[in-house]
Short mmCIF file of C-alpha atoms in Angstrom, two decimals:
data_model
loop_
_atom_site.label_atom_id
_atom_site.label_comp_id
_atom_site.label_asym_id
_atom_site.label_seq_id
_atom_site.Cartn_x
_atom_site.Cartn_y
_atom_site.Cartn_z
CA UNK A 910 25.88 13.65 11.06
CA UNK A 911 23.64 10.69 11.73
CA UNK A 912 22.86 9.10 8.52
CA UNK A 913 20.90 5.28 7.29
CA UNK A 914 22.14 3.35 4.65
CA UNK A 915 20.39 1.05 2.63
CA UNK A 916 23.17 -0.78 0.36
CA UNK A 917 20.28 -2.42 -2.37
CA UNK A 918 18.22 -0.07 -4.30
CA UNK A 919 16.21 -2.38 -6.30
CA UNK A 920 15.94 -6.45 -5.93
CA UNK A 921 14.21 -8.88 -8.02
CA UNK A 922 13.71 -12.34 -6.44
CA UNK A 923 11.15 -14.66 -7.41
CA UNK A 924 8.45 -16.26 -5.20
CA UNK A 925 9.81 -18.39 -2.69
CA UNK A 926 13.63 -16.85 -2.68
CA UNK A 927 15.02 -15.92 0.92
CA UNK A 928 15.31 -12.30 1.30
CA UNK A 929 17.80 -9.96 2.95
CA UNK A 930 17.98 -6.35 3.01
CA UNK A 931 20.35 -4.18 4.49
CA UNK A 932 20.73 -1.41 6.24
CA UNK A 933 23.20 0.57 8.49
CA UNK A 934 22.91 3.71 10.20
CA UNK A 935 25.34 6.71 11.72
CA UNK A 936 24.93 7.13 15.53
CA UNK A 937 26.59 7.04 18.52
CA UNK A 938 23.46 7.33 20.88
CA UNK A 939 20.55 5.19 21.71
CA UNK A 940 18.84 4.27 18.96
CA UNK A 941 15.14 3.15 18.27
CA UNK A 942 15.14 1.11 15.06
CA UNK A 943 12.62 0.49 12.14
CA UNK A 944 11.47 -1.18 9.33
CA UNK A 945 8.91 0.90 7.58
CA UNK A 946 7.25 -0.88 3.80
CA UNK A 947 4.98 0.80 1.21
CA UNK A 948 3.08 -1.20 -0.87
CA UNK A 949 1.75 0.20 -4.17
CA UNK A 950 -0.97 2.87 -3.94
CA UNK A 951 -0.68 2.28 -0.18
CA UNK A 952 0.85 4.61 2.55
CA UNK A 953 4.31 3.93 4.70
CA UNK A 954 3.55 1.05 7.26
CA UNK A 955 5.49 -0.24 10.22
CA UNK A 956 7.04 -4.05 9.29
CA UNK A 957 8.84 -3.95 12.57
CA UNK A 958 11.05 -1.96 15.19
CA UNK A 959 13.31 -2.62 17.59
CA UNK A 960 13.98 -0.71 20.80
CA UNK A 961 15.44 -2.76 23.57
CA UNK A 962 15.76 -6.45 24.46
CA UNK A 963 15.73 -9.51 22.15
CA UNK A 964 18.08 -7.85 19.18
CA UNK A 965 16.29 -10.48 17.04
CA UNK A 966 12.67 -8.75 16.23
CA UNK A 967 9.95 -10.27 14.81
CA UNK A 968 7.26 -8.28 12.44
CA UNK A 969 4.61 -8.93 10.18
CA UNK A 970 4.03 -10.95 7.34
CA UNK A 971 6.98 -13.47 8.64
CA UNK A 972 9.18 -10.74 8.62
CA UNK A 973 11.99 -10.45 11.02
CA UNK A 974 14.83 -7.94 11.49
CA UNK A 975 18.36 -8.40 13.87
CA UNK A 976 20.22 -5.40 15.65
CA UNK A 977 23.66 -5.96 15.99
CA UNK A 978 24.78 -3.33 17.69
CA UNK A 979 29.05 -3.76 17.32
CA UNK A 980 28.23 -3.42 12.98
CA UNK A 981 25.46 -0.71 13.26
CA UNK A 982 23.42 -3.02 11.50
CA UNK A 983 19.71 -3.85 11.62
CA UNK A 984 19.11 -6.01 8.27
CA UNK A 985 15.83 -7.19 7.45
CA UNK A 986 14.71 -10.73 6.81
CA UNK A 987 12.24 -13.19 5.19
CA UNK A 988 12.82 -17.10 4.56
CA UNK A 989 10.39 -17.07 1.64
CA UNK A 990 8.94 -14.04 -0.06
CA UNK A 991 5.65 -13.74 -1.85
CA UNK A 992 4.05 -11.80 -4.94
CA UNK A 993 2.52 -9.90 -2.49
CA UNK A 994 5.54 -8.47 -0.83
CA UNK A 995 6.54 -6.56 -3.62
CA UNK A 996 6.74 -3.11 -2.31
CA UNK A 997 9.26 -0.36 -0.96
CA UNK A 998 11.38 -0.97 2.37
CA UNK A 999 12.37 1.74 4.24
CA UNK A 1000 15.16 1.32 7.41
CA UNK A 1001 14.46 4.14 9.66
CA UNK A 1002 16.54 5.11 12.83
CA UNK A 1003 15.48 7.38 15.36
CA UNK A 1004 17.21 8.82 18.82
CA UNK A 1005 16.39 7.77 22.11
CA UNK A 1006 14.99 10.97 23.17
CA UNK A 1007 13.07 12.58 20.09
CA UNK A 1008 10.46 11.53 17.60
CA UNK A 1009 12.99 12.48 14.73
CA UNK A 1010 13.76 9.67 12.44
CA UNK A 1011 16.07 9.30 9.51
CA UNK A 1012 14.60 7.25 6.70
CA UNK A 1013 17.83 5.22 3.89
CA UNK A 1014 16.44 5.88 0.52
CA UNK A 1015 14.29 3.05 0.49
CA UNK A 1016 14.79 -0.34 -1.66
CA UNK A 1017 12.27 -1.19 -4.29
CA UNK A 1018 11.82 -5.02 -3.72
CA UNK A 1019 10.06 -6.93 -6.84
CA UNK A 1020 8.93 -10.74 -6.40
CA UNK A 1021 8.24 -12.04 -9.52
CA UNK A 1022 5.39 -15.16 -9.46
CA UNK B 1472 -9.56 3.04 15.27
CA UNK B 1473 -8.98 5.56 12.35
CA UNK B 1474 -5.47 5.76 11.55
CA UNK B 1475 -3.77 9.60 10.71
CA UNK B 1476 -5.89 11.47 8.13
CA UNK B 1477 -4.06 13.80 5.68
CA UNK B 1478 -5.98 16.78 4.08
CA UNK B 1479 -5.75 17.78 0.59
CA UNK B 1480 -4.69 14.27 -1.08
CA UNK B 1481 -3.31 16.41 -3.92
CA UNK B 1482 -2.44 19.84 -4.33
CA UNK B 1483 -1.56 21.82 -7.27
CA UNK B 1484 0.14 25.40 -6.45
CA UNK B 1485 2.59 27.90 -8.12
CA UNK B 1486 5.71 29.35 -7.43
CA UNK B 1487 5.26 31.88 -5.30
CA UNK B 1488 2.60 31.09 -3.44
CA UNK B 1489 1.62 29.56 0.02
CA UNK B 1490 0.14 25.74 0.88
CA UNK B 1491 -1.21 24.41 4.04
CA UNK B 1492 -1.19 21.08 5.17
CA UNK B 1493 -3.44 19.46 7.37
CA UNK B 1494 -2.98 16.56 9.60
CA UNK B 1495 -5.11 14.61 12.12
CA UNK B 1496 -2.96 12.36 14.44
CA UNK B 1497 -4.46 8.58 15.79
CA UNK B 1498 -6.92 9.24 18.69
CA UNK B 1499 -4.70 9.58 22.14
CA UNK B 1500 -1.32 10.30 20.28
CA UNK B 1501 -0.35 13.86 21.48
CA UNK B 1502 2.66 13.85 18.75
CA UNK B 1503 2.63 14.99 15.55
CA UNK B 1504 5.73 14.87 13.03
CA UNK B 1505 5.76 15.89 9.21
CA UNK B 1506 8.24 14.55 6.89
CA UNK B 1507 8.83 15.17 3.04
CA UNK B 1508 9.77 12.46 0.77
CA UNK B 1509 10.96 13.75 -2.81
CA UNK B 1510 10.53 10.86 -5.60
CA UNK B 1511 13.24 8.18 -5.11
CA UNK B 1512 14.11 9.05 -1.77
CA UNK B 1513 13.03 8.39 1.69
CA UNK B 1514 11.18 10.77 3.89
CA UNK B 1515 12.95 13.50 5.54
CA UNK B 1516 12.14 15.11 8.32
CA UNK B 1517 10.74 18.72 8.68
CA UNK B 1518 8.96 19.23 12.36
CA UNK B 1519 8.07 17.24 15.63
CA UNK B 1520 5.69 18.68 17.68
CA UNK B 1521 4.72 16.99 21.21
CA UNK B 1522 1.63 18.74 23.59
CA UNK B 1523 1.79 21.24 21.13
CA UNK B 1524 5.32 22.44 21.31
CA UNK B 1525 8.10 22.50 18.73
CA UNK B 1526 10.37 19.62 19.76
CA UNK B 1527 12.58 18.92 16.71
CA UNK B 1528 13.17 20.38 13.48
CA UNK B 1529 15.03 19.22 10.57
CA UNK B 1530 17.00 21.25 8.16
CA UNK B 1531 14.21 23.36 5.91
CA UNK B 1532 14.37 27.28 5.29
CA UNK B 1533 12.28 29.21 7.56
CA UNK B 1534 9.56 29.03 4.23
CA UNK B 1535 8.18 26.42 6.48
CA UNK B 1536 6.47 26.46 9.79
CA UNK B 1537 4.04 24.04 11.58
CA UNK B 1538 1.71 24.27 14.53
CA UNK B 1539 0.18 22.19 16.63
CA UNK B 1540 -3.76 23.02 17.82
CA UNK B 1541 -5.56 21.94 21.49
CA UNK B 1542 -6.61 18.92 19.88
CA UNK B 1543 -3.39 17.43 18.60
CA UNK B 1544 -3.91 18.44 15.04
CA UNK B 1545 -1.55 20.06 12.93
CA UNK B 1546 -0.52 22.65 10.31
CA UNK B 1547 2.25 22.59 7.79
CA UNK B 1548 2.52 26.04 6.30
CA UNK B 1549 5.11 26.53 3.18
CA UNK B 1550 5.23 30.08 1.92
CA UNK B 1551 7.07 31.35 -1.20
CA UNK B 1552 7.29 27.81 -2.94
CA UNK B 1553 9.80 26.66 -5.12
CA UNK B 1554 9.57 23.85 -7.78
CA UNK B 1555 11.56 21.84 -5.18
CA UNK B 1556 8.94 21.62 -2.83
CA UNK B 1557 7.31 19.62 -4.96
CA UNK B 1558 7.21 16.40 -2.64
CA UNK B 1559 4.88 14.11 -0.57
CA UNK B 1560 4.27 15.26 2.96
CA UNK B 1561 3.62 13.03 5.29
CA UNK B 1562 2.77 13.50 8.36
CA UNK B 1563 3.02 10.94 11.72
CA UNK B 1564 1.62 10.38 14.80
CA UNK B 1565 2.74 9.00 17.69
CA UNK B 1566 1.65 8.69 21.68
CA UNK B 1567 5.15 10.17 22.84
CA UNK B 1568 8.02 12.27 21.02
CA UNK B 1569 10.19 8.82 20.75
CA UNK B 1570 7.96 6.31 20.01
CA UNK B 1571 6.65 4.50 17.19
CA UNK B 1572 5.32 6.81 14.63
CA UNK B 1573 2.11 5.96 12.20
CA UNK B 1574 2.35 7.49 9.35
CA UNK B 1575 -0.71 8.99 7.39
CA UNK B 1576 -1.54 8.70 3.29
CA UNK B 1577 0.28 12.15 3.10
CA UNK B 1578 -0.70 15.27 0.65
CA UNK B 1579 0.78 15.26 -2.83
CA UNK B 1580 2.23 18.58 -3.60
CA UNK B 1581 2.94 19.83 -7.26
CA UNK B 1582 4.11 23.16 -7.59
CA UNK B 1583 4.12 24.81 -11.25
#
């Protein structure tokens, strides 16, 4: 069964720490991959996705994400985080051929000031 | 551009009883997909429906059903609810079936 793993569940950093999050997934076919973020009170917004080419992807906010294909990976990235990024991060995976994606259960990122 | 609309933001319901969900994709997307994400989890996914067709569906009882109307809109209909369906629904749009998917506020559901 195709399945997304996110190994950290809940990170404190404070402002100005480097950031990585992971996040693996359970496919053998094409995949389409994504970094989804909540902020608080907000709704689920695309940080970044990945679905051919360059495996290194750059989003928003300074974020960036790299697919390496041989670990099933696609970790996320940021040199230097801010208050503001506190939020939820969400890897998300979805087949070549549908609109179905499967979400890890999210890590809860807090940057303290 | 207005991004998806969700309609009810919150919902109170009992057991027993029937909800519908309403969703308004991005203007031009022709997919619609509705996910439900329980507290501490990430969203899972229910239906995908593309030019109003069923083109995916995740693993939910028949309780739930979805449609998709002329003008890319869609339904999410839950009958005989459980305290478990207690969740957010959110609902996506996207141009395509595969592509990237925008996700709306979603609907709050609280069943008593």
């Amino acid at each position: 069964a195709q399945s997304v793993s996110q190994h950290n569940h809940h990170v404190i950093l404070s402002e100005a720490a480097s950031l990585e999050l992971g996040c693996n997934y359970s496919y053998g076919g094409t995949v389409n991959l994504f970094w989804y973020v909540q902020y608080p009170g907000q709704h689920l917004q695309l940080l970044l996705k990945y679905f051919s080419g360059d495996p290194l992807v750059k989003g928003i906010k300074g974020f960036e994400a790299e697919f390496i294909k041989s670990k099933f990976s696609f970790n996320l990235r940021k040199p230097s985080v801010q208050w503001s990024d506190t939020a939820e991060y969400f890897c998300a995976v979805g087949s070549g051929n549908t609109g179905k994606l499967i979400f890890g259960q999210g890590t809860t990122l807090q940057v303290k000031p | 551009d207005a991004g998806v609309t969700q309609s009810p933001t919150h919902l109170i319901k009992t057991r027993g009883q029937h909800v519908t969900l309403r969703c308004s994709p991005i203007s031009g997307h022709k997919s619609v997909s509705w996910y439900q994400q329980v507290l501490g989890q990430g969203p899972q996914f229910i239906f995908q429906y593309y030019e109003k067709e069923e083109r995916g569906r995740g693993n939910f009882p028949d309780r739930f059903s979805a449609r998709q109307f002329p003008n890319y809109s869609s339904e999410l209909n839950v009958n005989a609810l459980l305290l478990g369906d207690s969740a957010l629904y959110l609902c996506a749009s996207a141009t395509y079936g595969a592509d990237t998917q925008y996700f709306g506020p979603g609907t709050r559901l609280t069943v008593l």
